[in-house]
mmCIF file of C-alpha atoms in Angstrom:
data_model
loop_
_atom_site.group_PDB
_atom_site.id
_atom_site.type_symbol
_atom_site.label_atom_id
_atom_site.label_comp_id
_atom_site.label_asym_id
_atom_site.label_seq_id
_atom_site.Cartn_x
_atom_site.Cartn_y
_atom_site.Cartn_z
ATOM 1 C CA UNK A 223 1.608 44.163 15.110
ATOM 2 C CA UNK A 224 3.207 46.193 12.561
ATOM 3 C CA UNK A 225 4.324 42.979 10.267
ATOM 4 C CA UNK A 226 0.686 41.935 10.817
ATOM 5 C CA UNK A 227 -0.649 44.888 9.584
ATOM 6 C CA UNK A 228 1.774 45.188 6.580
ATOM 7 C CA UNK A 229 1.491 41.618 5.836
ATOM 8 C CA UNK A 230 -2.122 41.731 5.686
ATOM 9 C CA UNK A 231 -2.672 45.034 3.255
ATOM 10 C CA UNK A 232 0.292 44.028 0.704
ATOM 11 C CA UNK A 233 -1.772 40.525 0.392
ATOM 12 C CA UNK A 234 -4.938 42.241 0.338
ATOM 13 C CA UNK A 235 -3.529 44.968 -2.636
ATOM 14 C CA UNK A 236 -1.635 41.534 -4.533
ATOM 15 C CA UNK A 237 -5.452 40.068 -4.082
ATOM 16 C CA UNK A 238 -6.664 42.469 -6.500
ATOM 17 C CA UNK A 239 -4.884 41.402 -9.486
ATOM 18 C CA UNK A 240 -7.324 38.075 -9.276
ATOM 19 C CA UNK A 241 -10.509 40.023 -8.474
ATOM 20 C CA UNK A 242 -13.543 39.371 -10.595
ATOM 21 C CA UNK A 243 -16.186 41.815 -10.283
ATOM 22 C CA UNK A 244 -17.365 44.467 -8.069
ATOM 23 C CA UNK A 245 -17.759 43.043 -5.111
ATOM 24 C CA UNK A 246 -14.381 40.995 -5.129
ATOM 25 C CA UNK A 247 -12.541 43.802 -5.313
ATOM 26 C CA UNK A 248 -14.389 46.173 -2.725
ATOM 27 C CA UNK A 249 -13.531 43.270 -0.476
ATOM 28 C CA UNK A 250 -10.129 43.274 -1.167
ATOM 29 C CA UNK A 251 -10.143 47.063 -0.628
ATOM 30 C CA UNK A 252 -12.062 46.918 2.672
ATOM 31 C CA UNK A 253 -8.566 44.498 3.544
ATOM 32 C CA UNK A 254 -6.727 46.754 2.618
ATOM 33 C CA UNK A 255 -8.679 49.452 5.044
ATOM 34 C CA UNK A 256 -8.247 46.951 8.023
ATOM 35 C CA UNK A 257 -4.603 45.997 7.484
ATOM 36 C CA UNK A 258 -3.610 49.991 7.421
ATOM 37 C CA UNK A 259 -5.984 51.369 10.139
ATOM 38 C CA UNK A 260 -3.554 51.051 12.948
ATOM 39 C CA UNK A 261 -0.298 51.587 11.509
ATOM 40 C CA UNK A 262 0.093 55.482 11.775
ATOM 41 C CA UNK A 263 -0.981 54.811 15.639
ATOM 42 C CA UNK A 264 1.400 52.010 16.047
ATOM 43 C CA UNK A 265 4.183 53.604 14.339
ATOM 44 C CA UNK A 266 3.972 56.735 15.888
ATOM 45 C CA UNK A 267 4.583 55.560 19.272
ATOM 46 C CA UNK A 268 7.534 53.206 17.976
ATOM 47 C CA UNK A 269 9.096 56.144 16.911
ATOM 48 C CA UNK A 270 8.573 58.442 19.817
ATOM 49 C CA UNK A 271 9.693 55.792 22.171
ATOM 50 C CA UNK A 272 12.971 55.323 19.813
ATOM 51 C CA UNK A 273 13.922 59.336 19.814
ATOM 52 C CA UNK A 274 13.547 61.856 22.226
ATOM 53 C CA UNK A 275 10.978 64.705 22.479
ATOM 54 C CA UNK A 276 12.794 68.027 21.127
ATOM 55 C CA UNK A 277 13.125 65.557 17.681
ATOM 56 C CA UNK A 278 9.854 64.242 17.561
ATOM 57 C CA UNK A 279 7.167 67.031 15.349
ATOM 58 C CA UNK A 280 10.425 66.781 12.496
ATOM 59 C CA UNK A 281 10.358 62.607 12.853
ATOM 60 C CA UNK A 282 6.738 62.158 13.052
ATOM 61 C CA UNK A 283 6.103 65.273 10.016
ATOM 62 C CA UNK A 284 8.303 62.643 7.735
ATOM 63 C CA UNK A 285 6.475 59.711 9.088
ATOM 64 C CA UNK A 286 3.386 60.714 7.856
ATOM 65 C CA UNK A 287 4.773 62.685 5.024
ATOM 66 C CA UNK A 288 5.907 59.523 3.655
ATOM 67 C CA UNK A 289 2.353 58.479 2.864
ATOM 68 C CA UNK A 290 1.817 61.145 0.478
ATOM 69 C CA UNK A 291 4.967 60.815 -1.326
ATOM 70 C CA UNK A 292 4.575 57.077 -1.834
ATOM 71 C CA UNK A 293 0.153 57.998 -2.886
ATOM 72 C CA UNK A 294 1.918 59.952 -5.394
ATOM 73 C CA UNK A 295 4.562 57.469 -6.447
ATOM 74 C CA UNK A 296 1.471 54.770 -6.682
ATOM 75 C CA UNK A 297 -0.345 57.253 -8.823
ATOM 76 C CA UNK A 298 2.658 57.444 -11.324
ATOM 77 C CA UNK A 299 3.674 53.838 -11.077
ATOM 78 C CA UNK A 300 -0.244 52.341 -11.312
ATOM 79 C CA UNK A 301 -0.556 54.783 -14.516
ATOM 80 C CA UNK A 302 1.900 53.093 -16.138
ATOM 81 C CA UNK A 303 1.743 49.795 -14.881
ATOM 82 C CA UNK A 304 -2.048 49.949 -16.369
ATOM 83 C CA UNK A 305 -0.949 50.625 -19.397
ATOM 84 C CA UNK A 306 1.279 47.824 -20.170
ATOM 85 C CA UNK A 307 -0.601 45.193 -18.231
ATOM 86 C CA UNK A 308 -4.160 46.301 -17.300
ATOM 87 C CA UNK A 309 -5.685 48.000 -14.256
ATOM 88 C CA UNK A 310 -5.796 44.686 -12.547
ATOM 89 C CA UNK A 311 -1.991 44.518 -12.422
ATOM 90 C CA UNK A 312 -1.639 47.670 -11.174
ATOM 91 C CA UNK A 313 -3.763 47.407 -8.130
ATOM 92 C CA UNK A 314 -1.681 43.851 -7.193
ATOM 93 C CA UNK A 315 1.988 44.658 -8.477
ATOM 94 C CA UNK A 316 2.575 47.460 -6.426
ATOM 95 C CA UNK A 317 1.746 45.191 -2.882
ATOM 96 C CA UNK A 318 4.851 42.851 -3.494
ATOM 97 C CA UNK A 319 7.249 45.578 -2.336
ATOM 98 C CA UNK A 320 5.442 45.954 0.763
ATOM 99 C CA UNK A 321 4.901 42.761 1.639
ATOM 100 C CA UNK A 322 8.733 42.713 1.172
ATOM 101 C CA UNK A 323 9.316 45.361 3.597
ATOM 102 C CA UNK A 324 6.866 43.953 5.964
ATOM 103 C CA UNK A 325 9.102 40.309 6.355
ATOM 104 C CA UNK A 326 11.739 43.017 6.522
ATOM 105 C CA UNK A 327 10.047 44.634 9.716
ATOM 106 C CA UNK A 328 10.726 41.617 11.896
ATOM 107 C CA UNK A 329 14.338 42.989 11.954
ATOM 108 C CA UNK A 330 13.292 46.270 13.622
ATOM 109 C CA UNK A 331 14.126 47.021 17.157
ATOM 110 C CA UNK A 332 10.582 46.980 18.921
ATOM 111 C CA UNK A 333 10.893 49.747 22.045
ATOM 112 C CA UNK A 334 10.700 48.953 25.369
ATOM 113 C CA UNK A 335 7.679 50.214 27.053
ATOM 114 C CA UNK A 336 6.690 51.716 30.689
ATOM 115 C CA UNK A 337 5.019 49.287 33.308
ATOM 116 C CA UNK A 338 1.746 50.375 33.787
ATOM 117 C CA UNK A 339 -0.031 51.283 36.835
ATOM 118 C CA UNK A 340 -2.609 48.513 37.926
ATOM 119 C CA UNK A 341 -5.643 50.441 37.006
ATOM 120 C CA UNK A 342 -4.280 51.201 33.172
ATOM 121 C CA UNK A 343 -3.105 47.068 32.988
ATOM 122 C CA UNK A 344 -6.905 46.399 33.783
ATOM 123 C CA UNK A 345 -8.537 48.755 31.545
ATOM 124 C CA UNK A 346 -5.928 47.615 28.510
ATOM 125 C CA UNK A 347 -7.018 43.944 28.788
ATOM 126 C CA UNK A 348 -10.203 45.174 26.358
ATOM 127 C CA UNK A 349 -11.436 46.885 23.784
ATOM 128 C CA UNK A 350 -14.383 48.548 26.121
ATOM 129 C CA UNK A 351 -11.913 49.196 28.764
ATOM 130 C CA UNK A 352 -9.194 50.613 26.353
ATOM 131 C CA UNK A 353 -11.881 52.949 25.107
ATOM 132 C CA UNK A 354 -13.182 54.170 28.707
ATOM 133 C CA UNK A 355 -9.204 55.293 29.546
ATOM 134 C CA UNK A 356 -8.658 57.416 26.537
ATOM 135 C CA UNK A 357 -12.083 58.823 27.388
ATOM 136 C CA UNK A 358 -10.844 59.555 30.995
ATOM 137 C CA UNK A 359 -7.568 60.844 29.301
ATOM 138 C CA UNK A 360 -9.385 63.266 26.771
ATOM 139 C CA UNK A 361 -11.456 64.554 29.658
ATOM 140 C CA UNK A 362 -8.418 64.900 31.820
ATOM 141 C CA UNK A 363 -6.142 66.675 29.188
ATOM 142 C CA UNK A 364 -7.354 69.195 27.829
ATOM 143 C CA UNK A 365 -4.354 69.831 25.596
ATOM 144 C CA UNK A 366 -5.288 66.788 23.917
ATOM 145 C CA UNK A 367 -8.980 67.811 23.243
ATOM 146 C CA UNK A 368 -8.118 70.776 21.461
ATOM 147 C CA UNK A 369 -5.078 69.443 19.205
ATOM 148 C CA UNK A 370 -7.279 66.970 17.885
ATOM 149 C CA UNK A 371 -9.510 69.366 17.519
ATOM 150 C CA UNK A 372 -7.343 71.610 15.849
ATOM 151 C CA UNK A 373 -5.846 68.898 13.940
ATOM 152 C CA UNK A 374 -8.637 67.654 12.330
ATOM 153 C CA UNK A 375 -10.098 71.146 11.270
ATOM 154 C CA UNK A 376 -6.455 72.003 9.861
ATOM 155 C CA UNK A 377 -6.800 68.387 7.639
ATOM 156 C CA UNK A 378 -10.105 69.910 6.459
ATOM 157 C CA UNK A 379 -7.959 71.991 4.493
ATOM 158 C CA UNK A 380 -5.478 69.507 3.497
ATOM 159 C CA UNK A 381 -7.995 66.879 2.328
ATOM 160 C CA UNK A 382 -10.228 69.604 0.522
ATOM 161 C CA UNK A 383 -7.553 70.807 -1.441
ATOM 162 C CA UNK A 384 -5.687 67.368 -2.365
ATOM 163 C CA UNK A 385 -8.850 66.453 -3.936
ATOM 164 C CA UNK A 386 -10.430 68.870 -5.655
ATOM 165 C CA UNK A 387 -7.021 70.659 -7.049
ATOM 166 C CA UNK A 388 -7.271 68.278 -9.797
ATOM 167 C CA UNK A 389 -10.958 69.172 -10.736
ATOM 168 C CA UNK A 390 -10.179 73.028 -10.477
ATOM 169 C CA UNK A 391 -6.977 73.112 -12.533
ATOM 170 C CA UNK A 392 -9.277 71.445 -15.343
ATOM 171 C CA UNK A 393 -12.420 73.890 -14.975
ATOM 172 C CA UNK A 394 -10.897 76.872 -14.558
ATOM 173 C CA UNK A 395 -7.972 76.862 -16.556
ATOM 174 C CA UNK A 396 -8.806 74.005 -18.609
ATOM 175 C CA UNK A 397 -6.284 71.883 -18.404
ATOM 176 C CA UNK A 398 -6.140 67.893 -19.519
ATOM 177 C CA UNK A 399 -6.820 65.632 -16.846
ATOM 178 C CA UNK A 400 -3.682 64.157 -16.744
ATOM 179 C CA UNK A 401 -1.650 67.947 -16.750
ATOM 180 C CA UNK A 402 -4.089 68.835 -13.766
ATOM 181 C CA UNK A 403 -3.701 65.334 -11.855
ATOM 182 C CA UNK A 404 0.419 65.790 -12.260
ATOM 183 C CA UNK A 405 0.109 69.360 -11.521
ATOM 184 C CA UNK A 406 -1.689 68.529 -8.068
ATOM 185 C CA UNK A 407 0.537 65.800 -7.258
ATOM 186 C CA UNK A 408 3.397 68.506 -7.211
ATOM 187 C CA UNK A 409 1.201 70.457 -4.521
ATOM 188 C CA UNK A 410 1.065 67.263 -2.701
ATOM 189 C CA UNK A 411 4.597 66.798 -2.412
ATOM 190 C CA UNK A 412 5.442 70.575 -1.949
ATOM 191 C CA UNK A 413 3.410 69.707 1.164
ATOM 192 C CA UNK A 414 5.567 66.594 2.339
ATOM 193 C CA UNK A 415 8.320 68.775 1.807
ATOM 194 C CA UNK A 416 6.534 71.336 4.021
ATOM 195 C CA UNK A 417 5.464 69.230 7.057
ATOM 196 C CA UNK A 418 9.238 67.798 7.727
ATOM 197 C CA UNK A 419 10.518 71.480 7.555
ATOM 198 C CA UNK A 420 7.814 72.867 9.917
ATOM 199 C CA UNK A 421 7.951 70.039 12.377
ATOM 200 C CA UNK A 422 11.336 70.700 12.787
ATOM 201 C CA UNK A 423 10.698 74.392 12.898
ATOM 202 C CA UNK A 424 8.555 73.981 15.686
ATOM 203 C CA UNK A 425 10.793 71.239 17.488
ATOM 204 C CA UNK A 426 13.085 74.052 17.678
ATOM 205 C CA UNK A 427 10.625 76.790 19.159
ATOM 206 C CA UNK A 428 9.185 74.539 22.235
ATOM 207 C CA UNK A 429 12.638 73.439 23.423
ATOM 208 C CA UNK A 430 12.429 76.498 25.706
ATOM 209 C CA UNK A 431 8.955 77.398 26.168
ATOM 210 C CA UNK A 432 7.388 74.025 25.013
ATOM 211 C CA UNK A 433 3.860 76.136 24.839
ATOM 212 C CA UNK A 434 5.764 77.902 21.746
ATOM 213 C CA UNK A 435 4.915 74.556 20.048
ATOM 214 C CA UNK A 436 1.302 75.370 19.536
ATOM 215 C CA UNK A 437 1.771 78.824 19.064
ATOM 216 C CA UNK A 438 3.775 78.506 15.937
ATOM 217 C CA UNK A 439 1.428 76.062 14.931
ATOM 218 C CA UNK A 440 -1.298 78.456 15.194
ATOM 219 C CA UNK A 441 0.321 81.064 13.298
ATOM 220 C CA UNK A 442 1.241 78.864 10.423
ATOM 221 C CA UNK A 443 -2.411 77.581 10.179
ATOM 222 C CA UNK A 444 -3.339 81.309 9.450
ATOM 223 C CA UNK A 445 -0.069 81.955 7.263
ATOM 224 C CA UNK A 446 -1.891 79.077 4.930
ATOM 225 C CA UNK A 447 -5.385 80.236 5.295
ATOM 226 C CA UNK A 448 -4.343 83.805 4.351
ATOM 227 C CA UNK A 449 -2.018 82.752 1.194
ATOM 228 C CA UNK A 450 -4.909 79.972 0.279
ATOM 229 C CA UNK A 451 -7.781 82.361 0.246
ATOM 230 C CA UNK A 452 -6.045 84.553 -1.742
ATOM 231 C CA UNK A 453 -4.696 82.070 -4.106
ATOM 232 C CA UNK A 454 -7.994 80.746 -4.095
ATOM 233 C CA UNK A 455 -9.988 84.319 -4.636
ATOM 234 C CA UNK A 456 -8.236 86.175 -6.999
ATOM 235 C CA UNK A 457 -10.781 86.774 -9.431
ATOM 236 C CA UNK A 458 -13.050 87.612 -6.527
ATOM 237 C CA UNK A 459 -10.849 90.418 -5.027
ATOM 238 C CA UNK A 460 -9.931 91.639 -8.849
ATOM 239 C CA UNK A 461 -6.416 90.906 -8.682
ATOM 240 C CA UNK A 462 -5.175 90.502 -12.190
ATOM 241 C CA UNK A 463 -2.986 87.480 -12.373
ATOM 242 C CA UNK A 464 -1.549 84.358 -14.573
ATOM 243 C CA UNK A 465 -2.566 81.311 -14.438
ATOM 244 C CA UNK A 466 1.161 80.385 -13.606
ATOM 245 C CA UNK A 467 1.453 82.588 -10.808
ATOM 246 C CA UNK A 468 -1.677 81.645 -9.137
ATOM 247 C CA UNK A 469 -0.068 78.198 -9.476
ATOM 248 C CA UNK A 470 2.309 79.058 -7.459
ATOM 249 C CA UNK A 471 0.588 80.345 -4.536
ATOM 250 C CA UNK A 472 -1.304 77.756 -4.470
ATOM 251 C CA UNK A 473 2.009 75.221 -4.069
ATOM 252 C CA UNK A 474 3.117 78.022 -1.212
ATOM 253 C CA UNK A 475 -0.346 77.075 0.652
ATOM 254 C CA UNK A 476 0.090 73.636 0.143
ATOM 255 C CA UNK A 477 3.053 74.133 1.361
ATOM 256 C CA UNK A 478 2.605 75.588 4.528
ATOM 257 C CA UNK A 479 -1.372 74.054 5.216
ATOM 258 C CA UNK A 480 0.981 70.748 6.217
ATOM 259 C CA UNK A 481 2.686 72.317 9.181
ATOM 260 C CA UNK A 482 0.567 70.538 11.819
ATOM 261 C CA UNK A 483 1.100 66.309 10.700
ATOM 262 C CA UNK A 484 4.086 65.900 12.892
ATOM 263 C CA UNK A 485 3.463 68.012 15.910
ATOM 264 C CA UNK A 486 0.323 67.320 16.242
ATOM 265 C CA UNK A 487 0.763 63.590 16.888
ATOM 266 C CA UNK A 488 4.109 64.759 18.461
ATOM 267 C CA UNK A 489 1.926 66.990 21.369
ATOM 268 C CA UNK A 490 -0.531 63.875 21.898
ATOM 269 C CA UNK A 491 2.053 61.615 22.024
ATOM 270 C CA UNK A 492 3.899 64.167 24.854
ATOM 271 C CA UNK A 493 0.406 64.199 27.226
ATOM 272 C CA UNK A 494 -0.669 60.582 27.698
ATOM 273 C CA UNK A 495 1.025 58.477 29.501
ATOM 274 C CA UNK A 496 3.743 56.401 27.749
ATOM 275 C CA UNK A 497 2.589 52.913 28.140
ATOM 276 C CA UNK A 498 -0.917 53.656 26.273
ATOM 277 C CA UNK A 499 1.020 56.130 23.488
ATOM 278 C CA UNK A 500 -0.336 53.893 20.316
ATOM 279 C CA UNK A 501 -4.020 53.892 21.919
ATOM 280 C CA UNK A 502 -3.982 58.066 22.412
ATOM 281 C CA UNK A 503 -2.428 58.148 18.615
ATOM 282 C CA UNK A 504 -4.620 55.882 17.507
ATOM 283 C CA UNK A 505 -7.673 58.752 18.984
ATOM 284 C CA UNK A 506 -5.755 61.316 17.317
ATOM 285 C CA UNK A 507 -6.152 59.331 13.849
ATOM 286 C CA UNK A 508 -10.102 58.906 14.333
ATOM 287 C CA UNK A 509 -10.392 62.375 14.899
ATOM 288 C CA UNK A 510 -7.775 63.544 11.759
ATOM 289 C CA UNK A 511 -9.734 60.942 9.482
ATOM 290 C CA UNK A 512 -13.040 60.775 10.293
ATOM 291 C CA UNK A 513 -13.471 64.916 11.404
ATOM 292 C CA UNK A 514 -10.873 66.302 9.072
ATOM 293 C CA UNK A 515 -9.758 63.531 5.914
ATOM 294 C CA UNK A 516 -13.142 62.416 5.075
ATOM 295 C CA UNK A 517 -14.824 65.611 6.023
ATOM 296 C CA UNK A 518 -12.836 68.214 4.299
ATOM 297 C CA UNK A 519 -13.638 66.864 0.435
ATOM 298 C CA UNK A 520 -17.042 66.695 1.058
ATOM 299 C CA UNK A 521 -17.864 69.789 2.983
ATOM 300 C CA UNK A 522 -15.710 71.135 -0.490
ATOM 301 C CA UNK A 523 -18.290 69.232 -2.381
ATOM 302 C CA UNK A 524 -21.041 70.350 -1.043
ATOM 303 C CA UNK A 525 -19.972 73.903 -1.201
ATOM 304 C CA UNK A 526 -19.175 73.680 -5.044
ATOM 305 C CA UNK A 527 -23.436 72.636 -5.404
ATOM 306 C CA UNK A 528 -24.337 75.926 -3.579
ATOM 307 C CA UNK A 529 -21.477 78.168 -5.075
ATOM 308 C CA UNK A 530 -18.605 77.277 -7.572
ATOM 309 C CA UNK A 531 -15.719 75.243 -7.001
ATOM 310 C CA UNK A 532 -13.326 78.395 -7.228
ATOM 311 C CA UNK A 533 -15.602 80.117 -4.573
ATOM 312 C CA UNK A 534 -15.824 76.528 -2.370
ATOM 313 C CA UNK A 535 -12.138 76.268 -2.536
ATOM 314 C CA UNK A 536 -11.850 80.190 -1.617
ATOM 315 C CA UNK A 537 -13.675 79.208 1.260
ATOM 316 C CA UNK A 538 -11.852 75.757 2.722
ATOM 317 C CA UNK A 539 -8.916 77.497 4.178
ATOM 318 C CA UNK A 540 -11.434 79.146 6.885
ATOM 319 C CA UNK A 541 -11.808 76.213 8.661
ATOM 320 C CA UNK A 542 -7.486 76.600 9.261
ATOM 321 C CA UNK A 543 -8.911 79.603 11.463
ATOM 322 C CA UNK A 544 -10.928 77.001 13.646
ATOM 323 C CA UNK A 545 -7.551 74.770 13.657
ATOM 324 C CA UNK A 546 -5.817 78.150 14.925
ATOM 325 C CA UNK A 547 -7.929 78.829 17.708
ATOM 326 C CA UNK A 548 -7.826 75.007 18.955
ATOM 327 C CA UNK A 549 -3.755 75.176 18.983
ATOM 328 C CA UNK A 550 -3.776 78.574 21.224
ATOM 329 C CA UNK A 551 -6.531 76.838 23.674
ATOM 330 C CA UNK A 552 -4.239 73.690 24.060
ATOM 331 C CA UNK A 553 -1.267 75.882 24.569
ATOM 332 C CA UNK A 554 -2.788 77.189 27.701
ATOM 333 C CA UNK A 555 -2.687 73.487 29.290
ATOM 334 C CA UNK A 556 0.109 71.986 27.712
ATOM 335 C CA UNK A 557 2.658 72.586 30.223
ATOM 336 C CA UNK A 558 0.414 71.639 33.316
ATOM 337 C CA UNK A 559 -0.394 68.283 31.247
ATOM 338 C CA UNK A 560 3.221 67.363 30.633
ATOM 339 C CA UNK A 561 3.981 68.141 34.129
ATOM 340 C CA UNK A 562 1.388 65.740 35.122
ATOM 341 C CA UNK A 563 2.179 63.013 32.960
ATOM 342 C CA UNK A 564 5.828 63.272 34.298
ATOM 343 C CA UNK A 565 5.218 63.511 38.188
ATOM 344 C CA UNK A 566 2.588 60.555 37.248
ATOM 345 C CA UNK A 567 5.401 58.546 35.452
ATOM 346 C CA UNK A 568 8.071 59.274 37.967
ATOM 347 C CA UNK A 569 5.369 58.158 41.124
ATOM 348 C CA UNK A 570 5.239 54.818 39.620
ATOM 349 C CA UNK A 571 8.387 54.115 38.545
ATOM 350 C CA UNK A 572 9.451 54.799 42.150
ATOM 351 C CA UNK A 573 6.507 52.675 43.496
ATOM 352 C CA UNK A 574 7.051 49.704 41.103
ATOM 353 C CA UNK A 575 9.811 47.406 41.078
ATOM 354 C CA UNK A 576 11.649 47.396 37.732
ATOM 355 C CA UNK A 577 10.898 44.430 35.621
ATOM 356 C CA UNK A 578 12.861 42.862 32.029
ATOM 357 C CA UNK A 579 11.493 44.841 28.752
ATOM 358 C CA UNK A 580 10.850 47.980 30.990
ATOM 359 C CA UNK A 581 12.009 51.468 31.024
ATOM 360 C CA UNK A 582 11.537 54.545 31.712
ATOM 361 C CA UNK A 583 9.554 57.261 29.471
#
């Protein structure tokens, strides 16, 4: 599914050096759209299937964090790309790499999944069915209610930041557009950066009390709101300060607003039961996109009309508070839930005979 999916957006992006008009090339994009929608789900669960639990919030964090080094990367490489050959050639050059890698992917060891109890095989056989489990499994777990809860309020943050930072770095301290649009691109990798160092910070605090997890999570949400607001609000509380140095605080919160991309998918991926792990990712990315990716710049947006931008962006990192209070909520289930899923996985393993391509969780 994964070469599919590749396959599919690099000749969708290469499309776009032949579009036409308008609408040609919203269609390609809309591809594009389809052939990525399912691969963070997909290759989350290929990776926690591969590697073990105490490793995955690190593995997942530079999963994801991957993405954002390679928008920036595009940014940098379409720039000049455009340049020399036209905006055309920049959308459709930079999909022959992938569609590289993706003939590469059939080379990948695929895991081996868990047989699935006779109820799950039924509902699995369609979309409605699919859709009425992870229903019954967000109902069931709370733990997973709340951290995509909390992970989608913490993206509002992300998202609002990432894509107004540009915009504020021009207004209020003037700079060119392409100073400000380099300037934020270092934000967005000091994030990156961040998320693989936190996941594995908080791999390391749950390997004894795996409630820690969210705990540490929930602290580092309000670490970033309280650096972000400041950053954010300096005029506002009359702190006298450079433009330089408010800079950098601003690359701290990015830096530590990114703590929750690994674990979060890490937590979801621990509660459901392992032969449905892409579906309950899968949730997890509806939530994070529609509630927290999409939401977060245009909440911001809004918020500029009323105020200012400095004064919207002041107020963003509030919503990391919301994200906070999720994370301690889950923590209060998430050892019952991963007791569950194991007594559940352990029952039928015991009750079903062992078949080729199967394994345990």
């Amino acid at each position: 599914s994964i070469v599919v999916m590749a396959t599919t957006w690099s000749l969708a992006t290469i499309s776009c050096m032949f579009t036409r008009n308008y609408g040609q090339l919203l269609a390609a994009r809309a591809v594009v759209g389809l052939g990525e929608a399912g691969y963070g789900s997909v290759g989350a669960a290929l990776i926690a299937s591969h590697f073990p639990s105490r490793m995955r919030g690190a593995l997942l964090a530079g999963f994801f964090a991957a993405a954002s080094v390679g928008s920036v990367l595009g940014v940098m490489l379409g720039g000049l790309i455009a340049a020399r050959w036209g905006w055309q050639a920049a959308f459709g050059v930079v999909g022959i790499p992938g569609l590289v890698l993706a003939l590469l992917y059939t080379k990948v060891r695929d895991y081996r999944t868990v047989t699935l109890t006779p109820r799950l095989d039924s509902a699995t056989q369609s979309t409605g069915g699919a859709a009425r489990a992870v229903v019954q499994a967000l109902v069931r777990s709370r733990t997973m209610l709340w951290v995509c809860i909390g992970g989608a309020s913490q993206l509002i943050v992300v998202s609002a930041i990432w894509a107004w930072l540009p915009s504020f770095l021009n207004r209020v301290h003037g700079m060119a557009p392409d100073r400000a649009a380099t300037s934020a691109a270092l934000v967005v990798l000091s994030g990156a950066v961040g998320s693989v160092l936190w996941g594995a910070v908080i791999d390391r605090a749950g390997r004894h009390r795996p409630r820690a997890k969210l705990q540490v999570m929930a602290l580092l949400c309000i670490a970033s709101l309280v650096v972000l607001v400041f950053a954010f609000g300096t005029s506002r509380f009359g702190v006298a300060m450079s433009g330089q140095a408010q800079f950098m605080l601003i690359v701290l919160g990015g830096f530590l607003m990114t703590c929750t991309v690994g674990p979060v998918s890490a937590v979801v991926i621990d509660v459901i039961h392992p032969g449905i792990r892409a579906t309950g990712a899968s949730v997890l990315a509806l939530f994070q996109n529609l509630f927290g990716l999409a939401a977060g710049p245009f909440i911001a947006g809004i918020l500029s009309d009323a105020w200012t931008l400095e004064q919207a962006l002041t107020a963003m990192p509030l919503f990391a508070m919301l994200a906070a209070w999720a994370f301690v909520r889950a923590s209060r289930s998430y050892e019952a839930d991963l007791q569950r899923i194991g007594e559940a996985v352990r029952e039928e393993a015991a009750a079903t005979p062992s078949t080729p391509g199967t394994a345990p969780a």
